[in-house]
Amino acid sequence: MPSFDYLADRLAELSSQHRRRSLVPRRPEGVEFVDASSRRLINFGSNDYLGLATSRPPIESLPSETGSTASALVCGWTPLHQQLADTIAKFESTESAVLFPSGYAACSGTVATLAEAGDVILSDALNHASLIDGCRLSRAECVVYPHLDHEFVANVLKQRRHEFTRVWIVTDGVFSMDGDVAPLAALSDIAEQFDASVIVDEAHGTGVLGETGSGLCEALGVKDRVAIRIGTLSKAIGCQGGFVAGPAVVTDYLVNRCRSLIFSTALAPTTVAAAITAFELLESEPERRQRVQSLAKHVRDQLSLSTTCAIENSVPIVPLIIGEDANAMTATESLMESGFFVPAIRPPTVPSGTARLRLSLSASHTDVMVESLLNAIKRCGINVG
């Protein structure tokens, strides 16, 4: 048997850098959980922005089938899958939508399938790993532009547009570790000027932003200018899976050519049914969205982290930049000792020297929970900035 000592050495190096991670069993109980040390902690680390994963009414008439039994193209696509896809297309105001086993599969597969040799992808430097992997898997040239720098994008295309068959501008909508938002209006202007297509990952905007909750594109008024929108069912929707919404010809092409869709087992019918009811709740209970936006604005105000962008201030991701990895780990442990879970995020998830606590808010958090957390942050001497 070959030796794997080299892996042990690498893990030891990660430990010395305060960057080694491990799986920790946590028993969820609503907006709280009990950790492996039997501590009951209020969870400020999840992506359950609307409380639909942990605090929704019971779902009636769930399908009895626990699995879809096959990939979507073989026999795993049921009437429920079609109903969910149609619901998403209507929600996103697009011709069509198609489901994926995860948001990661949707992002990586879509970019890798649509961008081809002879094309160029312009990708934000802080894009999610799934988009980065999609760029790497494609045969297109990839130009990584400085975070949010739409002028850089325009300058590249002014100089080089003639070199490429197609241009793809790929970006997160809401950036998951920073809580800031992409300049989609400016990127759409550039796309129209240079005959490019914009692909936006709405993972952290879906359900939270916009008049109806369909995401950042709606909030910024560019839904009709961003043809391809990727989303997830695992965050505000409170379930699991991903989707792509856009022109029917695009989703049809993905069904025929996207490997992460074609060669994956379709979502379980129980998950699909739960997602359908979640979209119904988005429409019938807008107060969930209003609640989490209000909490986000309040927390930013109290921590002096508000920006000049009103939309950004309503994003329920509040990064508390600490700096050094060890200090971030100390800060998260201090808060756990006070009864709160706010996870430390370290490289390579974020750039070196920017380790942080990622504070995530949920409509299920009470005012008392939030005020207690803010007091604990001050009491623990956690300086952010």
GROMACS .gro file of C-alpha atoms in nm, residues 15-167:
model
  153
   15SER     CA    1  -0.256   2.305   1.182
   16SER     CA    2   0.050   2.521   1.241
   17GLN     CA    3  -0.112   2.798   1.034
   18HIS     CA    4  -0.445   2.774   1.224
   19ARG     CA    5  -0.608   2.667   0.895
   20ARG     CA    6  -0.688   2.300   0.951
   21ARG     CA    7  -1.058   2.225   0.940
   22SER     CA    8  -1.269   1.934   1.054
   23LEU     CA    9  -1.629   1.820   1.045
   24VAL     CA   10  -1.813   1.892   1.370
   25PRO     CA   11  -2.149   1.720   1.438
   26ARG     CA   12  -2.406   1.979   1.542
   27ARG     CA   13  -2.768   1.897   1.628
   28PRO     CA   14  -2.997   2.169   1.490
   29GLU     CA   15  -3.285   2.292   1.702
   30GLY     CA   16  -3.449   2.576   1.514
   31VAL     CA   17  -3.222   2.879   1.505
   32GLU     CA   18  -3.001   2.717   1.768
   33PHE     CA   19  -2.789   2.402   1.769
   34VAL     CA   20  -2.613   2.182   2.020
   35ASP     CA   21  -2.248   2.123   1.937
   36ALA     CA   22  -2.019   1.827   2.004
   37SER     CA   23  -1.936   1.970   2.350
   38SER     CA   24  -2.308   1.983   2.438
   39ARG     CA   25  -2.308   2.361   2.419
   40ARG     CA   26  -2.633   2.520   2.306
   41LEU     CA   27  -2.544   2.802   2.068
   42ILE     CA   28  -2.753   3.056   1.879
   43ASN     CA   29  -2.658   3.003   1.516
   44PHE     CA   30  -2.533   3.312   1.334
   45GLY     CA   31  -2.343   3.106   1.079
   46SER     CA   32  -2.605   2.952   0.851
   47ASN     CA   33  -2.746   3.065   0.516
   48ASP     CA   34  -3.106   3.010   0.631
   49TYR     CA   35  -3.184   3.377   0.568
   50LEU     CA   36  -3.563   3.346   0.576
   51GLY     CA   37  -3.585   3.070   0.835
   52LEU     CA   38  -3.741   2.834   0.581
   53ALA     CA   39  -3.501   2.549   0.657
   54THR     CA   40  -3.563   2.546   1.030
   55SER     CA   41  -3.875   2.751   1.109
   56ARG     CA   42  -4.144   2.690   0.850
   57PRO     CA   43  -4.493   2.542   0.877
   58PRO     CA   44  -4.512   2.163   0.836
   59ILE     CA   45  -4.524   2.050   0.472
   60GLU     CA   46  -4.833   1.850   0.389
   61SER     CA   47  -4.842   1.559   0.142
   62LEU     CA   48  -4.471   1.507   0.088
   63PRO     CA   49  -4.395   1.241  -0.175
   64SER     CA   50  -4.324   0.896  -0.037
   65GLU     CA   51  -4.027   0.847  -0.268
   66THR     CA   52  -3.702   0.933  -0.090
   67GLY     CA   53  -3.496   0.939  -0.410
   68SER     CA   54  -3.540   1.023  -0.777
   69THR     CA   55  -3.378   0.689  -0.879
   70ALA     CA   56  -3.190   0.826  -1.181
   71SER     CA   57  -3.054   1.127  -1.363
   72ALA     CA   58  -3.303   1.378  -1.497
   73LEU     CA   59  -3.261   1.262  -1.856
   74VAL     CA   60  -3.310   0.893  -1.780
   75CYS     CA   61  -3.620   0.885  -1.560
   76GLY     CA   62  -3.548   1.110  -1.261
   77TRP     CA   63  -3.742   1.414  -1.388
   78THR     CA   64  -4.093   1.394  -1.239
   79PRO     CA   65  -4.398   1.622  -1.274
   80LEU     CA   66  -4.284   1.782  -0.947
   81HIS     CA   67  -3.947   1.866  -1.101
   82GLN     CA   68  -4.122   2.027  -1.396
   83GLN     CA   69  -4.354   2.219  -1.163
   84LEU     CA   70  -4.056   2.355  -0.968
   85ALA     CA   71  -3.870   2.451  -1.287
   86ASP     CA   72  -4.180   2.633  -1.415
   87THR     CA   73  -4.222   2.805  -1.079
   88ILE     CA   74  -3.862   2.928  -1.088
   89ALA     CA   75  -3.892   3.052  -1.447
   90LYS     CA   76  -4.199   3.254  -1.351
   91PHE     CA   77  -4.028   3.381  -1.036
   92GLU     CA   78  -3.721   3.489  -1.238
   93SER     CA   79  -3.927   3.625  -1.531
   94THR     CA   80  -3.742   3.404  -1.779
   95GLU     CA   81  -3.854   3.169  -2.055
   96SER     CA   82  -3.725   2.861  -1.882
   97ALA     CA   83  -3.538   2.711  -1.589
   98VAL     CA   84  -3.363   2.382  -1.522
   99LEU     CA   85  -3.270   2.215  -1.193
  100PHE     CA   86  -2.927   2.098  -1.079
  101PRO     CA   87  -2.821   1.877  -0.785
  102SER     CA   88  -2.650   2.176  -0.618
  103GLY     CA   89  -2.570   2.540  -0.670
  104TYR     CA   90  -2.207   2.439  -0.714
  105ALA     CA   91  -2.300   2.203  -0.998
  106ALA     CA   92  -2.515   2.473  -1.159
  107CYS     CA   93  -2.237   2.734  -1.153
  108SER     CA   94  -1.944   2.518  -1.253
  109GLY     CA   95  -2.139   2.325  -1.514
  110THR     CA   96  -2.303   2.625  -1.678
  111VAL     CA   97  -1.985   2.827  -1.722
  112ALA     CA   98  -1.787   2.525  -1.841
  113THR     CA   99  -2.056   2.433  -2.094
  114LEU     CA  100  -2.133   2.773  -2.243
  115ALA     CA  101  -1.782   2.920  -2.266
  116GLU     CA  102  -1.579   2.759  -2.544
  117ALA     CA  103  -1.241   2.776  -2.715
  118GLY     CA  104  -1.212   3.113  -2.883
  119ASP     CA  105  -1.421   3.285  -2.614
  120VAL     CA  106  -1.309   3.493  -2.319
  121ILE     CA  107  -1.447   3.494  -1.965
  122LEU     CA  108  -1.409   3.804  -1.747
  123SER     CA  109  -1.439   3.680  -1.390
  124ASP     CA  110  -1.447   3.883  -1.067
  125ALA     CA  111  -1.147   3.814  -0.844
  126LEU     CA  112  -1.370   3.719  -0.551
  127ASN     CA  113  -1.612   3.494  -0.737
  128HIS     CA  114  -1.727   3.175  -0.568
  129ALA     CA  115  -1.513   2.865  -0.615
  130SER     CA  116  -1.786   2.706  -0.828
  131LEU     CA  117  -1.761   2.984  -1.085
  132ILE     CA  118  -1.382   2.970  -1.073
  133ASP     CA  119  -1.389   2.596  -1.138
  134GLY     CA  120  -1.629   2.650  -1.425
  135CYS     CA  121  -1.384   2.895  -1.580
  136ARG     CA  122  -1.101   2.645  -1.540
  137LEU     CA  123  -1.303   2.361  -1.690
  138SER     CA  124  -1.402   2.563  -1.995
  139ARG     CA  125  -1.167   2.599  -2.288
  140ALA     CA  126  -1.208   2.975  -2.296
  141GLU     CA  127  -0.942   3.225  -2.197
  142CYS     CA  128  -1.011   3.363  -1.851
  143VAL     CA  129  -0.927   3.717  -1.743
  144VAL     CA  130  -0.970   3.775  -1.369
  145TYR     CA  131  -1.058   4.137  -1.299
  146PRO     CA  132  -1.007   4.324  -0.970
  147HIS     CA  133  -1.305   4.293  -0.738
  148LEU     CA  134  -1.602   4.501  -0.861
  149ASP     CA  135  -1.384   4.690  -1.112
  150HIS     CA  136  -1.616   4.729  -1.409
  151GLU     CA  137  -1.384   4.988  -1.566
  152PHE     CA  138  -1.114   4.719  -1.589
  153VAL     CA  139  -1.363   4.498  -1.772
  154ALA     CA  140  -1.444   4.775  -2.017
  155ASN     CA  141  -1.077   4.849  -2.082
  156VAL     CA  142  -0.999   4.483  -2.154
  157LEU     CA  143  -1.280   4.466  -2.406
  158LYS     CA  144  -1.184   4.794  -2.570
  159GLN     CA  145  -0.841   4.652  -2.636
  160ARG     CA  146  -0.918   4.288  -2.707
  161ARG     CA  147  -1.283   4.233  -2.804
  162HIS     CA  148  -1.185   4.161  -3.165
  163GLU     CA  149  -0.981   3.859  -3.055
  164PHE     CA  150  -1.276   3.654  -2.929
  165THR     CA  151  -1.585   3.486  -3.068
  166ARG     CA  152  -1.797   3.540  -2.757
  167VAL     CA  153  -1.749   3.728  -2.431
   0.00000   0.00000   0.00000
